[in-house]
Tab-separated table of C-alpha atoms in Angstrom:
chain	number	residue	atom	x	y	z
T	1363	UNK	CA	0.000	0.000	0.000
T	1364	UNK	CA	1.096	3.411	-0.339
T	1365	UNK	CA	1.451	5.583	2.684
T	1366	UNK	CA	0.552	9.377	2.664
T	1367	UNK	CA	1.865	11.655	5.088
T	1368	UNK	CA	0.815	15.149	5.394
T	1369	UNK	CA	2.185	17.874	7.092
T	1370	UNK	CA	1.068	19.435	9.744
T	1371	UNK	CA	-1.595	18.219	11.156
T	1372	UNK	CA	-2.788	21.242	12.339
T	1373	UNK	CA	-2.573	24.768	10.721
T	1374	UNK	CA	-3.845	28.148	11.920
T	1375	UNK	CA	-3.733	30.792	9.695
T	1376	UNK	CA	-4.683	33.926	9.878
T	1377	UNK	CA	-7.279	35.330	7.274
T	1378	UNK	CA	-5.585	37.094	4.509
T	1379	UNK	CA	-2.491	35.279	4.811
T	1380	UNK	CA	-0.787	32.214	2.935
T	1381	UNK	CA	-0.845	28.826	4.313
T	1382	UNK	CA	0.898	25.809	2.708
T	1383	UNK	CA	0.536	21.951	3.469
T	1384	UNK	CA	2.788	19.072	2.558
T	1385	UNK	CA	1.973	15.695	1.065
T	1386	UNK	CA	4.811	13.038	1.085
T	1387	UNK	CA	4.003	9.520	-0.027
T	1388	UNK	CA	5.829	6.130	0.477
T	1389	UNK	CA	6.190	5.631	-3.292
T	1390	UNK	CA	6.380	7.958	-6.549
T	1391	UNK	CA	3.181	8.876	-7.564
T	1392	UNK	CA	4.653	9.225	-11.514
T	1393	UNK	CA	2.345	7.933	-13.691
T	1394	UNK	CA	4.168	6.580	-16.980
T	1395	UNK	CA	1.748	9.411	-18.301
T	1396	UNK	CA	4.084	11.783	-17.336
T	1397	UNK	CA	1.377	12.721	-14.867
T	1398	UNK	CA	1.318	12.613	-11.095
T	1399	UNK	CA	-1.573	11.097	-10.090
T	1400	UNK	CA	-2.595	12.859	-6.282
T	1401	UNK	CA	-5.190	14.464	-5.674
T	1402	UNK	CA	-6.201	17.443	-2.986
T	1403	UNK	CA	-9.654	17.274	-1.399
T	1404	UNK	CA	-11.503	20.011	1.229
T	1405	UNK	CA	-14.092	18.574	3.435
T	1406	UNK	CA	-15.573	21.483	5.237
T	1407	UNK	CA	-17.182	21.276	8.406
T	1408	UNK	CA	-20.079	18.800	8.814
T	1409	UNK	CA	-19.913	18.238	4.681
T	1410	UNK	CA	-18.823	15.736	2.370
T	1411	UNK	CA	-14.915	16.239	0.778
T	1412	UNK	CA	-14.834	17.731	-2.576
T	1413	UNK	CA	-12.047	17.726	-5.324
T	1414	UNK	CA	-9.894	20.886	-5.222
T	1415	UNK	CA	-7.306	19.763	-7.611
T	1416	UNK	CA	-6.533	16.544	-9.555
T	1417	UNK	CA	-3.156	15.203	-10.973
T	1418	UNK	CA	-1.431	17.138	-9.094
T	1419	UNK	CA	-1.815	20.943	-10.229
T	1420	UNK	CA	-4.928	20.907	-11.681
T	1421	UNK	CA	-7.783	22.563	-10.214
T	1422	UNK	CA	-11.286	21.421	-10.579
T	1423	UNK	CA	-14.084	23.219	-12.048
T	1424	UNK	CA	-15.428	26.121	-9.913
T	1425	UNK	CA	-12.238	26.358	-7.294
T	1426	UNK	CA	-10.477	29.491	-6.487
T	1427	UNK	CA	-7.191	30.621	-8.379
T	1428	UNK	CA	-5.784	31.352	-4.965
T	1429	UNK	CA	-5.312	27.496	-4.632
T	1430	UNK	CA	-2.531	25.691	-6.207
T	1431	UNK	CA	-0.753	22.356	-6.149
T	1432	UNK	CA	2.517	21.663	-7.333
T	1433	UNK	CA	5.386	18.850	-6.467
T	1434	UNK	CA	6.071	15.666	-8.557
T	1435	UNK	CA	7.131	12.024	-7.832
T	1436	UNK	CA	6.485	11.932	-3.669
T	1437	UNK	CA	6.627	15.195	-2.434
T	1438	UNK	CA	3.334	17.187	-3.047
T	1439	UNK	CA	2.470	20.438	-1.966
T	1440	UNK	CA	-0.995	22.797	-1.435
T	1441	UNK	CA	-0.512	26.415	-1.149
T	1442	UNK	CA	-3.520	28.731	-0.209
T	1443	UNK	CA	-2.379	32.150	-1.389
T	1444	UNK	CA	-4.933	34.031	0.547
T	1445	UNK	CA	-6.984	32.665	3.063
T	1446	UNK	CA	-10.569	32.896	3.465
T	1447	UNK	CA	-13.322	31.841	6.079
T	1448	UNK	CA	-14.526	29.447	4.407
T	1449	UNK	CA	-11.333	28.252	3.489
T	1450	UNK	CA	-11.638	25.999	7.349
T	1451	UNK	CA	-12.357	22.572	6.902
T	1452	UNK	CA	-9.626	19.480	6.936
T	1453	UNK	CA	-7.392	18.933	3.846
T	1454	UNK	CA	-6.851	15.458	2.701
T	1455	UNK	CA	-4.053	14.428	-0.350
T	1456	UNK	CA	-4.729	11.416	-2.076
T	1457	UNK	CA	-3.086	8.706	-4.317
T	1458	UNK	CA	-4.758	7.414	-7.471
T	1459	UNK	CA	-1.774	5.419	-9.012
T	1460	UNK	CA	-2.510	2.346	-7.634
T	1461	UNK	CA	-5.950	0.495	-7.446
T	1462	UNK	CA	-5.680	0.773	-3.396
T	1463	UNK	CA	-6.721	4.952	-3.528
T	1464	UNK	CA	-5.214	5.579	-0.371
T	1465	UNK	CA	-5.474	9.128	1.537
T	1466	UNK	CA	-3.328	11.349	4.047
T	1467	UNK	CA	-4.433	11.060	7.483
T	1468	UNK	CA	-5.611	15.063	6.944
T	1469	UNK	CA	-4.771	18.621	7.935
T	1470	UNK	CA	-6.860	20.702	9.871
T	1471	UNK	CA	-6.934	24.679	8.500
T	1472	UNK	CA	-8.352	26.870	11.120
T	1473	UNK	CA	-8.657	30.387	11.117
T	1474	UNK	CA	-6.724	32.592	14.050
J	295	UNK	CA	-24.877	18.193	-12.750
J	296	UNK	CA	-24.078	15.230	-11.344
J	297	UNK	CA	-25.844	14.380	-7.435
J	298	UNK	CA	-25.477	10.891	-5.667
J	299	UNK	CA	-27.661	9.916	-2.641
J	300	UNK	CA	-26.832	7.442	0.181
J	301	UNK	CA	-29.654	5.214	1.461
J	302	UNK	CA	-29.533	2.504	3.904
J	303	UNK	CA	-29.877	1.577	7.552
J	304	UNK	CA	-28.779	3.809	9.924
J	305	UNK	CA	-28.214	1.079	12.487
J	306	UNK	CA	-27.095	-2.455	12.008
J	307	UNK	CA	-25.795	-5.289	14.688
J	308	UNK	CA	-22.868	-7.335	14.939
J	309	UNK	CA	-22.585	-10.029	12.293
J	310	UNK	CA	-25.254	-8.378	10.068
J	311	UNK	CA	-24.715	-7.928	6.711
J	312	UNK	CA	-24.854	-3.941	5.411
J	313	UNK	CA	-26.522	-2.964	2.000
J	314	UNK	CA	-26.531	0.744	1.188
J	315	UNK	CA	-27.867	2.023	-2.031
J	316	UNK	CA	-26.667	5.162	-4.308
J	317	UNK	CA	-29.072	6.556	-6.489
J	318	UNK	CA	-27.444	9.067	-8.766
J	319	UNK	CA	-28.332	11.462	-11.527
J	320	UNK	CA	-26.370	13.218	-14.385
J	321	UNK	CA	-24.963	10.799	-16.252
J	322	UNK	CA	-25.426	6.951	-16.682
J	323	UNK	CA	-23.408	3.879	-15.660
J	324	UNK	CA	-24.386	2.690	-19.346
J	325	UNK	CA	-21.713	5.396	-20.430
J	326	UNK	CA	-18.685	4.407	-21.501
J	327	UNK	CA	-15.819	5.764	-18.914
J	328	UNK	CA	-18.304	5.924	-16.482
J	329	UNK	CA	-17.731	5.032	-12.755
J	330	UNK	CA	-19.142	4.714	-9.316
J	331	UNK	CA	-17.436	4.105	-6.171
J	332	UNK	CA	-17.929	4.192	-2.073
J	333	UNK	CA	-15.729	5.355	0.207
J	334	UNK	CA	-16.155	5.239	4.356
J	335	UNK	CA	-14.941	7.612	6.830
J	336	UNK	CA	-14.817	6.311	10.597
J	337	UNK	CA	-15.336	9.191	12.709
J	338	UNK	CA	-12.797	11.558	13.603
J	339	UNK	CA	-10.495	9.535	10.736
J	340	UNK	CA	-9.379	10.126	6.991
J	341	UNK	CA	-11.674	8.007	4.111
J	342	UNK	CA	-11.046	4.815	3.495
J	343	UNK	CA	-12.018	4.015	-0.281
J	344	UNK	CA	-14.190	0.670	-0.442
J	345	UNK	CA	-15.085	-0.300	-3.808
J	346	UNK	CA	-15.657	0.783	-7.379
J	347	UNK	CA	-17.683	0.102	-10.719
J	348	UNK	CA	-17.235	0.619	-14.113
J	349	UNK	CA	-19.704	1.118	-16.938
J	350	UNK	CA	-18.964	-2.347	-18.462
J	351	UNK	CA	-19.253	-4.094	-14.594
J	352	UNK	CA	-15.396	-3.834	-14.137
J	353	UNK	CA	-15.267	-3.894	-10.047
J	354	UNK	CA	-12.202	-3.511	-7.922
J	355	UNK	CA	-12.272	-3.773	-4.233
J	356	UNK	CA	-10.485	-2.974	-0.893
J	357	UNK	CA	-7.969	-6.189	-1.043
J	358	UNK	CA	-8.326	-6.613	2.841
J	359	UNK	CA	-12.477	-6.389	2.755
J	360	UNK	CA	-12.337	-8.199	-0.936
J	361	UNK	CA	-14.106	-10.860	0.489
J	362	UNK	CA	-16.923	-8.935	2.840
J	363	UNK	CA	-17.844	-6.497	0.139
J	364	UNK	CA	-20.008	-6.730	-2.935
J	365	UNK	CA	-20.629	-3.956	-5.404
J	366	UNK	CA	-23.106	-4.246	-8.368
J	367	UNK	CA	-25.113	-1.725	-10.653
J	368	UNK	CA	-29.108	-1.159	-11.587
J	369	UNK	CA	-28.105	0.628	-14.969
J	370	UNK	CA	-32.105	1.030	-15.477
J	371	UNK	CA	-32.495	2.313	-12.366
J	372	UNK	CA	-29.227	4.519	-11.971
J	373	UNK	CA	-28.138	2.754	-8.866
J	374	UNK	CA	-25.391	1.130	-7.216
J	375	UNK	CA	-25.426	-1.175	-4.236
J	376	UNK	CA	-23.155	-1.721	-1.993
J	377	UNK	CA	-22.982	-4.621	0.570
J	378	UNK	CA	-20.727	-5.261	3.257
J	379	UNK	CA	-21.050	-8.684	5.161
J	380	UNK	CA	-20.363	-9.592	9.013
J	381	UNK	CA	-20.466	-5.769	10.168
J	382	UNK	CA	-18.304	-5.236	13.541
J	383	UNK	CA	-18.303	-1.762	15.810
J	384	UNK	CA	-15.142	-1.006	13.609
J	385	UNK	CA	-17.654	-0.316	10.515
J	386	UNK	CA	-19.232	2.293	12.273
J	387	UNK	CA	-19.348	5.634	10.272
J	388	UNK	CA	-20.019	7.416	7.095
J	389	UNK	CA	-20.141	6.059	4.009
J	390	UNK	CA	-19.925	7.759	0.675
J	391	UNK	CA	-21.160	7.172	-2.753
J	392	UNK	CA	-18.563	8.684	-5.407
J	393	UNK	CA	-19.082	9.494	-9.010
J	394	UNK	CA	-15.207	8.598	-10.989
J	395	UNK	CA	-14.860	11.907	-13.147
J	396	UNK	CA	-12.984	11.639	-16.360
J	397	UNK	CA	-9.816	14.355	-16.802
J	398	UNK	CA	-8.068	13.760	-20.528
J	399	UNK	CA	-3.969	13.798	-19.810
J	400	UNK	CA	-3.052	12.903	-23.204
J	401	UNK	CA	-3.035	10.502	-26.264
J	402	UNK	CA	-1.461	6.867	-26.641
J	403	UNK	CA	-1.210	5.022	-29.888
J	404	UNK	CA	-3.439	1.874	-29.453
J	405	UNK	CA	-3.142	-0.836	-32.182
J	406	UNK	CA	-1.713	2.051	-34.675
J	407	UNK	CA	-4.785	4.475	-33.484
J	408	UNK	CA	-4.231	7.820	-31.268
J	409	UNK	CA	-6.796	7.416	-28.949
J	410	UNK	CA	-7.580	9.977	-25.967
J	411	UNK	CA	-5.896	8.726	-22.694
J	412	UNK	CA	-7.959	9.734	-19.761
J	413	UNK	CA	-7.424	9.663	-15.886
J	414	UNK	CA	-10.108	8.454	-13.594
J	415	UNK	CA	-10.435	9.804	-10.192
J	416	UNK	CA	-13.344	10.963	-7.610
J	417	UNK	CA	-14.677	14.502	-8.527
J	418	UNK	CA	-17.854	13.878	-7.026
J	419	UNK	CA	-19.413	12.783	-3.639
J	420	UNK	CA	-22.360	12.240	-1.794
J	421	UNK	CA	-23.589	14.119	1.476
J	422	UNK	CA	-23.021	10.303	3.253
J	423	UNK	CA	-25.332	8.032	4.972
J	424	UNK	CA	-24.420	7.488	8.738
J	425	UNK	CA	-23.765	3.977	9.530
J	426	UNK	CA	-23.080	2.405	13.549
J	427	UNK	CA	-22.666	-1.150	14.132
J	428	UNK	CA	-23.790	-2.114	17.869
J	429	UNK	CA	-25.914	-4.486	19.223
């Protein structure tokens, strides 16, 4: 199985300010593609997780610009440029390469 | 736009077996590409991804549950079942019904065509159905 480790756990930001949050996993994520196949997922307070980006860098349809993803092979990375309120929630990064999705144990953004 | 519903039990016992349904809308599981999976969250914890199926009945499973879990499809009926055998306390907690979206990374010669290449990944979720296990 591959193992996803996110860092840290626990992240209070202040709004207005960046906040960043780190994604290792136990094996590359490099899809012969070329692609890196990890995902980035919000789950908001008392709601069900949705995709904020996919492959890596991508974001999905209807998120902010001021969130990005970047990082290839194991080392992944989400930076909020700006956050927002309702920006809170827990972050989770996720592994598609193998049939065995496997997910970070989450991140927990909370606002100062 | 695509929705997906949870239904099912809210409370099951020890040894029971669990089937939750996902009725979904905006698209159709007689699609080809199309994909629906379930995913469980204990509470407090990160999701656990279950089980998956494909448009043409491909189904791949969580290899430690493979042989507690069942996951099949009502194409007709745009719904997919999912049932989980011998339920423990440990099952307790969410579980999700997913819709796999389709994100084009490329093109791959196939049998001397260029055909699109596509990556398959959860873009969609349910609001949950609430599951605990106790007697």
């Amino acid at each position: 199985d591959i193992v996803m480790t996110q860092s840290p756990l626990s992240l209070p930001v202040t709004p207005g300010e960046p906040a960043s949050i780190s994604c290792r996993s136990s094996q590359s994520l490099l899809h012969r593609s070329g692609h890196n196949y990890l995902n980035w997922y919000l789950q908001k307070p008392g709601q069900s997780p949705q995709l904020l980006i996919y492959l890596g860098s991508n974001r999905a349809s209807g998120v902010p610009d001021r969130f990005s993803g970047s990082g290839s092979g194991t080392d992944f990375t989400l930076k909020i440029s700006r956050v927002e309120a309702e920006d809170v929630g827990v972050y989770y990064c996720m592994q598609a390469l193998q049939t065995l999705i496997t997910f970070g144990q989450g991140t927990r953004l909370e606002i100062k | 736009q695509i929705t997906l519903r949870e239904s099912g039990p809210t409370l099951v016992k020890p040894t029971q077996t669990l089937t939750l349904t996902c009725t979904f809308s905006g698209f159709s599981l007689s699609t080809s590409g199309e994909g629906v999976g379930w995913v469980r969250q204990a509470p407090g914890k990160a999701p656990e991804w279950l089980a998956l199926i494909y448009w043409n009945d491909d189904k791949r499973y969580r290899p430690s549950m493979k042989n507690r879990l069942t996951i099949s499809k009502d194409t007709s009926r745009n719904q997919v079942v999912l049932t989980l055998t011998n339920m423990d306390p440990v099952d307790t907690g969410t579980y999700y019904c997913t819709h796999e979206g389709r994100f084009k990374v490329g093109m791959n010669m196939v049998r001397g065509l260029l055909v699109d290449s596509y990556y398959y990944s959860m873009d969609v979720w349910g609001k949950g159905t609430t599951v605990t296990v106790s007697s």
